[in-house]
């Protein structure tokens, strides 16, 4: 199937499928649903030399026509963040389906619940193993990830990505057969749990589903107009809940108490309920500086920004200064880079992110929902 055919088939199918669901299901079957239906906002279509990949990105309270993003990457392995070398947790021959599941390396699985308490409601069926890689693709037909959490680890780096829906198909597959697969797959799903949607239990007051921020989570429209402070103000509740935190410090300015190094200026610090801390950097297309240029969004830039965090808080005088200025006693903090929901993190980039956690925005939002609506 040529990439142009792949684009045409997906745009046709997902547009018709989600429009039909949104038009009748929340009304005619409202009492049968576990809670409000949530919809994707963007259709990301990726071309590689051997594979075509479709992913639904974003979480919205209401269906709106999907925006389409097309891109090319070198391989299916690059897109899914695996090296393609060494042993894998899961090998993917023929047809494969992961639904409401977690695929994780042993190291990644061990860290999940300690770092993200709300994830307990998201684990579902588990696929975990000692492999060096998460997935190993083979020339088969389809690999489908339906509401699946992918957790990679590389040394002390951790990458968690919640996939709303993604499907990798070998380019040798004809367009007609692929469209039949999508239609059959949709028809086989429970009527009140259609593919490409997420139903969350109703919160007591519905607050978890309110606000313009929740309705635009795929980081394309309003984010470039926002400063770091504006973004953190709008998303404070999501960050606090996802990390089981009680306090958010925005853009702290931490001077070194000896030497002449420039001050440490992370985007935020989270104080968790257990007394531990997370120092975070936002690699999103936010307005940066007086002229509101967009900041660099690469993972490497975020890793560089956090490179001095460990050394800063290893110093007793620096810790005392942070405590006096911001009221936090920080020892051995976690380091976090938040990236855009559609950004690709390959195995080489993750390996270079030593000691850093990498989460995209939609995964943080999903952790928030899991913690507040379970």
Tab-separated table of C-alpha atoms in Angstrom, residues 18 24-25 44 73 76 83 88 105 109 119 125 154 197 216 225 232 249 251 260 348 367:
chain	number	residue	atom	x	y	z
A	18	UNK	CA	-15.728	8.553	15.195
A	24	UNK	CA	-25.493	8.594	18.731
A	25	UNK	CA	-23.686	6.627	21.439
A	44	UNK	CA	-0.550	10.952	12.948
A	73	UNK	CA	10.944	8.161	10.024
A	76	UNK	CA	9.252	1.189	12.524
A	83	UNK	CA	16.776	-0.560	18.633
A	88	UNK	CA	12.864	-8.217	23.179
A	105	UNK	CA	10.836	-4.063	30.386
A	109	UNK	CA	7.704	-2.332	35.252
A	119	UNK	CA	-0.910	3.783	37.003
A	125	UNK	CA	-2.966	-7.206	30.824
A	154	UNK	CA	17.708	2.233	29.018
A	197	UNK	CA	-12.450	6.100	22.300
A	216	UNK	CA	-6.848	20.545	23.681
A	225	UNK	CA	1.010	31.219	22.689
A	232	UNK	CA	1.969	25.405	34.492
A	249	UNK	CA	7.050	25.354	42.484
A	251	UNK	CA	10.345	28.306	37.587
A	260	UNK	CA	30.469	31.162	39.869
A	348	UNK	CA	19.542	6.227	20.907
A	367	UNK	CA	-2.219	9.180	34.702
